[in-house]
mmCIF file with all atom_site columns, C-alpha atoms in Angstrom:
data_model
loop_
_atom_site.group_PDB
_atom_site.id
_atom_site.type_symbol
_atom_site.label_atom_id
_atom_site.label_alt_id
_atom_site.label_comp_id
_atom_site.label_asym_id
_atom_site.label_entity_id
_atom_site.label_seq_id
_atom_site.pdbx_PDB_ins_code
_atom_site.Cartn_x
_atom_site.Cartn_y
_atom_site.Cartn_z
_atom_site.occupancy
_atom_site.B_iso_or_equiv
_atom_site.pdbx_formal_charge
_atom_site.auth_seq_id
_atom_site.auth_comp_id
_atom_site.auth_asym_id
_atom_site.auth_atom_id
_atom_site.pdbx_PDB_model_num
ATOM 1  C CA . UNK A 1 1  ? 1.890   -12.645 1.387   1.00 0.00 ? 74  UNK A CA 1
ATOM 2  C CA . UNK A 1 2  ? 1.532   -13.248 5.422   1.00 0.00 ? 75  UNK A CA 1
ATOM 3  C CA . UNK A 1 3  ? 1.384   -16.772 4.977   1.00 0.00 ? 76  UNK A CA 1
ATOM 4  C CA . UNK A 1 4  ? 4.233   -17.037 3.210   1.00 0.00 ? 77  UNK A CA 1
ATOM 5  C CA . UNK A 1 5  ? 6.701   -18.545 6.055   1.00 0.00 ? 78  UNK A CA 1
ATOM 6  C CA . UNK A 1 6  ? 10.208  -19.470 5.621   1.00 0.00 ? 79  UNK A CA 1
ATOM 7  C CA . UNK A 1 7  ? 9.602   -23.053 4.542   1.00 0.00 ? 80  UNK A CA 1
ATOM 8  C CA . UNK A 1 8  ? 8.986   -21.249 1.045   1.00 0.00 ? 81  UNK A CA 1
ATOM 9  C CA . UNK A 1 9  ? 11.978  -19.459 0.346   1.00 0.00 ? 82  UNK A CA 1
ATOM 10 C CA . UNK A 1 10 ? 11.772  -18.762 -3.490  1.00 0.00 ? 83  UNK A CA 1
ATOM 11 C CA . UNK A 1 11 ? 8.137   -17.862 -2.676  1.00 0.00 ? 84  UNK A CA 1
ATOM 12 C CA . UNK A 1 12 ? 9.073   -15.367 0.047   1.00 0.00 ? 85  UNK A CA 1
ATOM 13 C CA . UNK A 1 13 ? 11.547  -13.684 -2.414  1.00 0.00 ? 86  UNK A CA 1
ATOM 14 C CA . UNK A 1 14 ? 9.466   -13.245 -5.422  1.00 0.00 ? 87  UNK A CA 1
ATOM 15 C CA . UNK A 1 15 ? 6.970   -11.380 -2.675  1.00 0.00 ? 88  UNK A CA 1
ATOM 16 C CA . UNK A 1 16 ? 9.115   -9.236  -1.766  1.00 0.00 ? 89  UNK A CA 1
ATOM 17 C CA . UNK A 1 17 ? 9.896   -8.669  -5.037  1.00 0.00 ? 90  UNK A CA 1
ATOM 18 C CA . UNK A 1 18 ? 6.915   -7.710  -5.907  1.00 0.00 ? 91  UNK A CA 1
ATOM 19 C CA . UNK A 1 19 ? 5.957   -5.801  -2.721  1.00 0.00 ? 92  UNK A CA 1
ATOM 20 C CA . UNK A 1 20 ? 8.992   -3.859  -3.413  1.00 0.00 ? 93  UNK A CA 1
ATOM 21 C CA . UNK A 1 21 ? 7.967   -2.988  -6.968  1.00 0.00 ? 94  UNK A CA 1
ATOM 22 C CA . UNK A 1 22 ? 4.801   -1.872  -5.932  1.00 0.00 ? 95  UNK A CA 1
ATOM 23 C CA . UNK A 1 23 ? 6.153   0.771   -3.114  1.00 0.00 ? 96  UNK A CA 1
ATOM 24 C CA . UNK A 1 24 ? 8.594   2.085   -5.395  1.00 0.00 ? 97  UNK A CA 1
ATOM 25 C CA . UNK A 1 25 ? 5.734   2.126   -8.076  1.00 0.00 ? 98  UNK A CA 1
ATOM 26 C CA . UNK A 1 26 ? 3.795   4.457   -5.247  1.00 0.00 ? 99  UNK A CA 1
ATOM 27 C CA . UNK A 1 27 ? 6.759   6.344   -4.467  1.00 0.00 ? 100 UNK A CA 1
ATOM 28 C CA . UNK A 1 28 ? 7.442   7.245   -7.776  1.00 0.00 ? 101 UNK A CA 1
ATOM 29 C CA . UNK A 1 29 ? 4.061   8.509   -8.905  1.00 0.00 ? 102 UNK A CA 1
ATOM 30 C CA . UNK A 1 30 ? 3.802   10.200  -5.938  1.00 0.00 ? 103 UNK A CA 1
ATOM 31 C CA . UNK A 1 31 ? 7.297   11.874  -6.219  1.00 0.00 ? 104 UNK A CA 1
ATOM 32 C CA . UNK A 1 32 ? 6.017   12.777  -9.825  1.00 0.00 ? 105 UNK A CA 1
ATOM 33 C CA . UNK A 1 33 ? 2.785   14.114  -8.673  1.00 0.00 ? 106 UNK A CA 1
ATOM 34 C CA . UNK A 1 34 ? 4.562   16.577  -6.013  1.00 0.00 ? 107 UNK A CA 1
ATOM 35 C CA . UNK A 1 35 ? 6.890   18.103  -8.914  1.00 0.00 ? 108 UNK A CA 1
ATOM 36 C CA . UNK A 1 36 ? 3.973   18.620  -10.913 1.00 0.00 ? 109 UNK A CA 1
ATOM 37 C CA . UNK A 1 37 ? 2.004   20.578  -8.086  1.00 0.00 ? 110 UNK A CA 1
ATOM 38 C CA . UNK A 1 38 ? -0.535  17.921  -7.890  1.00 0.00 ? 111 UNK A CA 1
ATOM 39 C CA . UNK A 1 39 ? 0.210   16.244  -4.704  1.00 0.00 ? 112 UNK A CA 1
ATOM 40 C CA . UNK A 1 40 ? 0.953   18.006  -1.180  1.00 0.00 ? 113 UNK A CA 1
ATOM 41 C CA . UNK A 1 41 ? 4.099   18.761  -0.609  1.00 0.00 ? 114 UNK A CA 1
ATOM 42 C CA . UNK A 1 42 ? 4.712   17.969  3.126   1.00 0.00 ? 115 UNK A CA 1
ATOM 43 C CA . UNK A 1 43 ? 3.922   14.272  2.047   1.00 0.00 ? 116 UNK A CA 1
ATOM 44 C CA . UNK A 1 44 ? 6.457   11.584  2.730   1.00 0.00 ? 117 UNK A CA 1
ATOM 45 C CA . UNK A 1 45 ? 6.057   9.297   -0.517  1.00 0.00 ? 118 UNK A CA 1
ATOM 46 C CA . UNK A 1 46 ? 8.259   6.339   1.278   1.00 0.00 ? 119 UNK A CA 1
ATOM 47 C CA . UNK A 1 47 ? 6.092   6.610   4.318   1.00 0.00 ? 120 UNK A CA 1
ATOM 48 C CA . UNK A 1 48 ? 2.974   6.560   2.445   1.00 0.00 ? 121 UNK A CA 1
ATOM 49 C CA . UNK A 1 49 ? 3.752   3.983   -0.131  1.00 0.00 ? 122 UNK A CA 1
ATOM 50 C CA . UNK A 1 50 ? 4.731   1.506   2.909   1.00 0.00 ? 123 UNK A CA 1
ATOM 51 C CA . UNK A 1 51 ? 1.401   2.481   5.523   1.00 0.00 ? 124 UNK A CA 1
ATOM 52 C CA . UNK A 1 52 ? -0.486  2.015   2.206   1.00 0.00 ? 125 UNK A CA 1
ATOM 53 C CA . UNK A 1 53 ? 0.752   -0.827  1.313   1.00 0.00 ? 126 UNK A CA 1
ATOM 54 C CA . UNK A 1 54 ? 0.084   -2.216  4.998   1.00 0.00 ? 127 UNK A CA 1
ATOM 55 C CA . UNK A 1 55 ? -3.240  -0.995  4.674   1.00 0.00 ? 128 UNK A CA 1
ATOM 56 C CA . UNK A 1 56 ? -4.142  -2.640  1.900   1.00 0.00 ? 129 UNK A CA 1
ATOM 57 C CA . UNK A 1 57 ? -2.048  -6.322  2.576   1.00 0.00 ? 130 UNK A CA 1
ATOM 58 C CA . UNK A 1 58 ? -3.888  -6.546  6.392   1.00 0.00 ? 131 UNK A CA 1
ATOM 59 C CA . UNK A 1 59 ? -6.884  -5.999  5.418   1.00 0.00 ? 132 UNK A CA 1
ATOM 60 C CA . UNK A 1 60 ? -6.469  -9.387  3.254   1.00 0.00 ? 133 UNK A CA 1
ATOM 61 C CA . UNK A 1 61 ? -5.362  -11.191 5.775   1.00 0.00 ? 134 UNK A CA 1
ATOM 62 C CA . UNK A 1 62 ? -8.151  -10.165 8.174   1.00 0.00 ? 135 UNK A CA 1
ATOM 63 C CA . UNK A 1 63 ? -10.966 -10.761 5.626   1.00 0.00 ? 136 UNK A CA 1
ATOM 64 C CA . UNK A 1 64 ? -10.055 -13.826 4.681   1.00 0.00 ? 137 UNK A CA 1
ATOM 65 C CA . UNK A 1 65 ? -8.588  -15.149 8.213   1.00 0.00 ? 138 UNK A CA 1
ATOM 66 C CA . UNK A 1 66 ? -11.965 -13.653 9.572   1.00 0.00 ? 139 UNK A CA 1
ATOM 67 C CA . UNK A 1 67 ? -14.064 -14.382 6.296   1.00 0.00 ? 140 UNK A CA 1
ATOM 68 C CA . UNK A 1 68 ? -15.291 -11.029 6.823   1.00 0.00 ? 141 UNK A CA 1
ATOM 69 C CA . UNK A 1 69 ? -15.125 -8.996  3.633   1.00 0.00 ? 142 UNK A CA 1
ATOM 70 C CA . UNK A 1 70 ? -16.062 -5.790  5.858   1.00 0.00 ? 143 UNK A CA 1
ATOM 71 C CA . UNK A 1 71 ? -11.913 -5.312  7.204   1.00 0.00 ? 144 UNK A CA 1
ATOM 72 C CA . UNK A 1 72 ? -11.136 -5.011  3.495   1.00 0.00 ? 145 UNK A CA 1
ATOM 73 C CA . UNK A 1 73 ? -14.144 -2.631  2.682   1.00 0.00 ? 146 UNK A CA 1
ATOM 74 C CA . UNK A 1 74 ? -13.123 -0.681  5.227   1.00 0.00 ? 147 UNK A CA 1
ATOM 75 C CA . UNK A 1 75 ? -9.403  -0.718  4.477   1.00 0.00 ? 148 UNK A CA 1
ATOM 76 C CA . UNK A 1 76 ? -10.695 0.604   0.834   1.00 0.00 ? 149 UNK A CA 1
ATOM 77 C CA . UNK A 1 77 ? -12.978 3.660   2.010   1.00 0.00 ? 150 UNK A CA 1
ATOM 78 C CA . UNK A 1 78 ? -9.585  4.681   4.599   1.00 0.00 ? 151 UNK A CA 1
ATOM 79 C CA . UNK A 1 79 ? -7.291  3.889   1.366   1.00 0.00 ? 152 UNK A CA 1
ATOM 80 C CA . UNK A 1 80 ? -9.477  6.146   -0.679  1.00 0.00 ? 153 UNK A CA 1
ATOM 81 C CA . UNK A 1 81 ? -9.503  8.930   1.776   1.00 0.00 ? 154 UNK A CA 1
ATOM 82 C CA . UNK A 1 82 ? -5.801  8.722   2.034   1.00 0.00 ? 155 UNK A CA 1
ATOM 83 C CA . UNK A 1 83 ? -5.467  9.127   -2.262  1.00 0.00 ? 156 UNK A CA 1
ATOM 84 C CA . UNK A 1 84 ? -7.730  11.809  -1.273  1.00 0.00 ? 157 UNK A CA 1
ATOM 85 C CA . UNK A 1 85 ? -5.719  13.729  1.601   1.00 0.00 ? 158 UNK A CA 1
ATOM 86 C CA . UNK A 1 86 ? -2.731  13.515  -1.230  1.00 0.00 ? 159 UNK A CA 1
ATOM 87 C CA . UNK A 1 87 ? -4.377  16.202  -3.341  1.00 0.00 ? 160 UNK A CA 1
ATOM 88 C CA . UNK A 1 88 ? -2.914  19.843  -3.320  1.00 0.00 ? 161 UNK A CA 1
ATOM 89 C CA . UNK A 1 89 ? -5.305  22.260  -1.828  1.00 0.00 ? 162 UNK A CA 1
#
């Protein structure tokens, strides 16, 4: 998705469509998991779903700008530890 520039309009669009289906895919499940009592209830589900999402979409662009598949490993073991921190103690 970073390399998508404005030359690429249509492109742009359908990744933000997407993007945006995936946070409110996050959102949701994690909205659903705090009425449930599974998931902390001090979280911010918009917050997370976007730092996640951030997470996840630089590490991309650093592995494969750096060709270095260690930023995304380590974007992975944070991201897991974050899924983690979600649970309810």
């Amino acid at each position: 998705a970073p390399e998508v520039d404005d030359t690429h309009p249509i492109l742009r669009e359908k990744i933000n469509e997407a993007i945006q289906t995936w946070r409110q895919t996050i959102i949701r499940i994690l909205v659903k998991g705090m009425e449930r009592g599974e998931v902390r209830d001090d979280l911010n589900p918009s917050q997370f779903a976007s730092q996640f999402i951030s997470l996840i979409e630089g590490s991309v662009l650093l592995a494969k700008s750096m060709g270095d598949l260690r930023f995304f490993n380590d974007a992975i073991e944070l991201a897991d530890k974050m899924i983690d921190h979600l649970r309810k103690s």
